[in-house]
Coordinates of C-alpha atoms in Angstrom, one line a residue:
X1 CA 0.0 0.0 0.0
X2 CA 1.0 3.8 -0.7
X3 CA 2.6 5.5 2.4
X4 CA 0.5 8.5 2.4
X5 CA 2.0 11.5 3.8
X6 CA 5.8 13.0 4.5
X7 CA 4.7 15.0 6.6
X8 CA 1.4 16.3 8.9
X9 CA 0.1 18.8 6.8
X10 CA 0.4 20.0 3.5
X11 CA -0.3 22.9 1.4
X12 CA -2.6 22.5 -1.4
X13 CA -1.0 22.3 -4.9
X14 CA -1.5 22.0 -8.4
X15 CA -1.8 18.8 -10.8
X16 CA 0.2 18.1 -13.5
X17 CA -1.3 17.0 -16.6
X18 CA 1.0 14.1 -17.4
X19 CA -0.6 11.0 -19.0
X20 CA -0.9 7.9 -17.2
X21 CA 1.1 4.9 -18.3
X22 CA 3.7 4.2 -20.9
X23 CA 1.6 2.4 -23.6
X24 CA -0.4 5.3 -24.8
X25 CA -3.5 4.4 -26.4
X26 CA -3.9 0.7 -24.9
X27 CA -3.8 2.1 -21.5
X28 CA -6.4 4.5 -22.4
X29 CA -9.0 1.6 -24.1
X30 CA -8.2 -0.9 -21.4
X31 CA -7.7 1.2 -18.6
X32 CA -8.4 5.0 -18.3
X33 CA -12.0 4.2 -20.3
X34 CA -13.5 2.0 -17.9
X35 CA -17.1 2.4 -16.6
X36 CA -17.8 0.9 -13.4
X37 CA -20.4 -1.9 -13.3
X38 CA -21.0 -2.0 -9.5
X39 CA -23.1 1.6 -8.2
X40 CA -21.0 2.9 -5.7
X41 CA -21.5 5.2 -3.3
X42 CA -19.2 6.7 -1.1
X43 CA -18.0 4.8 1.6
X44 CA -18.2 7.1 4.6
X45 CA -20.8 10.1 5.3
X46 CA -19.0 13.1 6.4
X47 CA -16.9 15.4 3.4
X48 CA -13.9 13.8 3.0
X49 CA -10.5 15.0 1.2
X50 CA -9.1 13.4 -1.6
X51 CA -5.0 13.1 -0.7
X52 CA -4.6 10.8 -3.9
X53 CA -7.0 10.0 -6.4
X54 CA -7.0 10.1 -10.2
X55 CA -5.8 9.1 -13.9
X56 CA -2.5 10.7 -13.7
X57 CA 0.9 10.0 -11.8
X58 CA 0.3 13.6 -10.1
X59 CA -2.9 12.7 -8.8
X60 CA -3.0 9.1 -8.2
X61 CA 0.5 8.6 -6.6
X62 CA -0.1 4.9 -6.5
X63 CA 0.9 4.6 -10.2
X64 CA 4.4 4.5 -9.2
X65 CA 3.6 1.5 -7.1
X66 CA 2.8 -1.4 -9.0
X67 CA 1.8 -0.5 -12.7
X68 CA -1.8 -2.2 -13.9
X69 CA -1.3 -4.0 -10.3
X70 CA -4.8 -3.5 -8.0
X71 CA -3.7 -0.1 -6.4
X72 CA -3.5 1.8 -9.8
X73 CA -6.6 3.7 -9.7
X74 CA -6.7 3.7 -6.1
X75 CA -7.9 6.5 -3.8
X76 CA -6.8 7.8 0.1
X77 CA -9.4 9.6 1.6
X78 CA -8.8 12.1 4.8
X79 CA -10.7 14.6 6.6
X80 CA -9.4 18.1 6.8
X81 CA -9.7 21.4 8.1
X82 CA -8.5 24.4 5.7
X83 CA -6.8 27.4 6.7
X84 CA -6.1 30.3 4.4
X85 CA -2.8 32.0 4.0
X86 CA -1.6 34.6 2.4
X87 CA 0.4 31.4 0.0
X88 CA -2.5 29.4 -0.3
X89 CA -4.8 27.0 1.6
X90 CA -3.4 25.1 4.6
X91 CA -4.9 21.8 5.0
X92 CA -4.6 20.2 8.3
X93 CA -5.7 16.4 8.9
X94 CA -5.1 16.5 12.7
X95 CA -5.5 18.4 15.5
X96 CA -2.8 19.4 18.1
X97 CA 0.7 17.8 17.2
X98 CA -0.9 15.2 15.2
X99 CA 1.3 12.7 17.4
X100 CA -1.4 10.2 18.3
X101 CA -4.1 8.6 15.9
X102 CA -6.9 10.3 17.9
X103 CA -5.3 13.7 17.0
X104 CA -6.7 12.6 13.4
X105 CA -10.2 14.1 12.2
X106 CA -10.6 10.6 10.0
X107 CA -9.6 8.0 13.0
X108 CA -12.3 5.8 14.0
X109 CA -14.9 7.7 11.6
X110 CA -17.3 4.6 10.2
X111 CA -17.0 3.3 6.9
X112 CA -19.7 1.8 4.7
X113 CA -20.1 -1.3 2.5
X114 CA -19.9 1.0 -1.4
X115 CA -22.1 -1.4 -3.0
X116 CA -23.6 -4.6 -2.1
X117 CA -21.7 -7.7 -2.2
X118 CA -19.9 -11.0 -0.6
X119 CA -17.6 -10.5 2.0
X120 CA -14.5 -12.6 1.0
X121 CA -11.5 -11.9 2.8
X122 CA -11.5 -9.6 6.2
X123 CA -8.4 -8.7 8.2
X124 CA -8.8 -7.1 11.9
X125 CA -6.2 -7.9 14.4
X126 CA -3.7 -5.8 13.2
X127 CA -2.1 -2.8 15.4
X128 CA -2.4 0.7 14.7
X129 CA 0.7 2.5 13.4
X130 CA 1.9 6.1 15.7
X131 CA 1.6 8.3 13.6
X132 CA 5.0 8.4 11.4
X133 CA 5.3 4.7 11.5
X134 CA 4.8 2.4 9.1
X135 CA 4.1 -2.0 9.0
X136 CA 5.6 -3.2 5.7
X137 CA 5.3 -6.5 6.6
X138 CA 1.3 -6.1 6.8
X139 CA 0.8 -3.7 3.6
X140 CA -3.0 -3.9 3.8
X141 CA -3.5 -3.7 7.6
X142 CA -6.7 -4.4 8.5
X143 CA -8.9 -4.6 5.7
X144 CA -12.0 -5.6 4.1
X145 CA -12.5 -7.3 0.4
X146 CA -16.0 -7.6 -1.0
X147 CA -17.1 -9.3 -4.0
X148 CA -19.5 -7.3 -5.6
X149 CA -20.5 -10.6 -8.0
X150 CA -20.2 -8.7 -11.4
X151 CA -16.9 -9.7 -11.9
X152 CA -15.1 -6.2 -9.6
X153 CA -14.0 -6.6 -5.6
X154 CA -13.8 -3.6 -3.5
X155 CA -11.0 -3.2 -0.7
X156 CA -10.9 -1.0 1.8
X157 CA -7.7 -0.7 3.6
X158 CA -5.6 0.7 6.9
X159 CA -8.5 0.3 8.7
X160 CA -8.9 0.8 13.1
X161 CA -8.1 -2.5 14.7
X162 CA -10.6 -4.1 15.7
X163 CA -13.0 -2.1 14.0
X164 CA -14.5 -4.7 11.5
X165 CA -18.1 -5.9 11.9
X166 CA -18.1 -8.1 9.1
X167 CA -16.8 -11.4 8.8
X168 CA -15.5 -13.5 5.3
X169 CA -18.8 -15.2 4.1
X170 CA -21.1 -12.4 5.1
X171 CA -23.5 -10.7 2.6
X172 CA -23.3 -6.8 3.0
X173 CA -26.0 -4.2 1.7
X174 CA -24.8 -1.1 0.2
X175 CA -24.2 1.6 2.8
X176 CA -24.2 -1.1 5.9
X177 CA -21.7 -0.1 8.6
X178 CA -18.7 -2.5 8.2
X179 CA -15.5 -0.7 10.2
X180 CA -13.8 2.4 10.9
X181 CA -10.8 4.2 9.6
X182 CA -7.3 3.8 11.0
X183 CA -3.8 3.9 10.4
X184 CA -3.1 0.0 10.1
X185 CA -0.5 -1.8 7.9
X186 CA 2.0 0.7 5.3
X187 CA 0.0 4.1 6.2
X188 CA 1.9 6.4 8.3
X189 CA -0.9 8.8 9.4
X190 CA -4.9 7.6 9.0
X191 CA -7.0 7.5 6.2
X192 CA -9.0 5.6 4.3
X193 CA -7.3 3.3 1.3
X194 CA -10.1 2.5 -1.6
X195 CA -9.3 0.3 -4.4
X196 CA -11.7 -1.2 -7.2
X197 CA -10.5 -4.1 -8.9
X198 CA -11.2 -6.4 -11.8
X199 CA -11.2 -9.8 -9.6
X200 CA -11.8 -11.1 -6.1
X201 CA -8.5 -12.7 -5.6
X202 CA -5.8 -11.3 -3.8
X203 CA -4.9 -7.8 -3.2
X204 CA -2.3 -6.9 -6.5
X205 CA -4.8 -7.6 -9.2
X206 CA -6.3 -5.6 -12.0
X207 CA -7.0 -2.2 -11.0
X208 CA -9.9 -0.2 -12.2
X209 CA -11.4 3.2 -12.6
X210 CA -14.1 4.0 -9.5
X211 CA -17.1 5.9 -10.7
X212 CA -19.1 6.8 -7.3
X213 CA -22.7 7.5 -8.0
X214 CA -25.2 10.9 -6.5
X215 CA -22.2 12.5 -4.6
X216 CA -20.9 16.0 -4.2
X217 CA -17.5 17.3 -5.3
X218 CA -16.2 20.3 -4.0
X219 CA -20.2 21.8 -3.1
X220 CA -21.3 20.9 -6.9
X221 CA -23.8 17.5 -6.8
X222 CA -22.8 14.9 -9.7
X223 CA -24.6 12.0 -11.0
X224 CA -21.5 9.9 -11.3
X225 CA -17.9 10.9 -11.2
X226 CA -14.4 9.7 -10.4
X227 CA -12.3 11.4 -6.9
X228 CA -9.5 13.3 -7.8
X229 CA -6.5 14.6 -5.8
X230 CA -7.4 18.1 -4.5
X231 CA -11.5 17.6 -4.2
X232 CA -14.0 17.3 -0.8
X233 CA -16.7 15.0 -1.0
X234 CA -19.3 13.2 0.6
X235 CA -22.6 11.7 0.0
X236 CA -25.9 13.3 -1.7

């Protein structure tokens, strides 16, 4: 999994433009152009801050990662609060010093089954990172995997220890409570980790585009639309 931040704050900044991949137009038929099957929906109900999240290396960060692997189109959600300077706009993601997980605005917020599904593979007895820390021998963390029977699997990742209701074999509804955000696994300060993908193997499989369904981005409602790096958004 992507190690999301450097540092405890950040400063918003501008996206680069640069194309994703290496292989030009098969990328873009096979890839980029995908149109979800499942009908997502957000998985969490307050407005949430895309950190990384989109079709280019800029945005999506976890292209670098593992190239057509299951984390290429993934997302890592945060809550913030903004600040304006005189530079730009200051986006914190914790309170105080930001040294403990509770300091977090997204720690132990609940998450929600995206669509309905087959839970196949849950993970929830793994510790919480301090913040700064990462577990690269447990990538995921705690995580949930649900089959959404069309032929795509949705994981959500780094989740709170012991936070999973669900358990392999269980049949979820969409937006059924299922766990809360942590900072679990290779995540060095809480979020959420989303990733759609084209199987319901194992984690590194074929990742695909997520188109999210009645949702606002950035105050503006959309039908259906894709997260990308520098947008708020929650549920209609």
């Amino acid at each position: 999994m992507y190690i999301l931040f450097l540092g405890l704050s950040f400063l918003l900044l501008s996206c680069t433009d640069t194309l994703l991949g290496d292989q030009g137009k098969l990328d873009e038929d096979i890839y980029a152009n995908y149109q979800t099957i499942a009908d997502l929906e957000l998985p969490f109900s307050e407005e949430w801050y895309v950190f990384n999240g989109g079709k280019t290396h800029r945005e999506g960060a976890h292209h670098f990662i593992n190239r057509g692997g299951g984390e290429r189109y993934a997302i890592d959600f945060v809550i913030v609060e903004d600040t304006q300077l005189d530079t730009g706009i200051l986006r914190k993601i914790h309170a105080g010093d930001g040294r403990a997980n509770e300091d977090h605005y997204c720690f132990g917020k609940n998450l929600y089954a995206p669509a309905s599904g087959k839970i196949v593979k849950v993970v929830n007895d793994v510790e919480d990172n301090l913040p700064g820390n990462i577990n690269r021998d447990q990538p995921g963390g705690n995580y949930i995997q649900i089959d959404h029977l069309n032929g795509e699997t949705s994981i959500l990742a780094h989740l709170k220890k012991g936070s999973v209701l669900v358990f392999a074999g269980d049949t979820v509804v969409k937006g059924q409570e299922i766990g809360q955000a942590g900072n679990s696994g290779a995540s060095d300060a809480p979020h959420l980790h989303y990733q759609l993908q084209g199987t319901s193997g194992d984690l590194e499989k074929l990742g695909l585009p997520a188109q999210f369904q009645n949702y606002y981005e950035d105050n503006i409602l959309l039908e259906r639309g894709e997260p990308v790096r520098g947008q708020k958004v929650r549920k209609n």
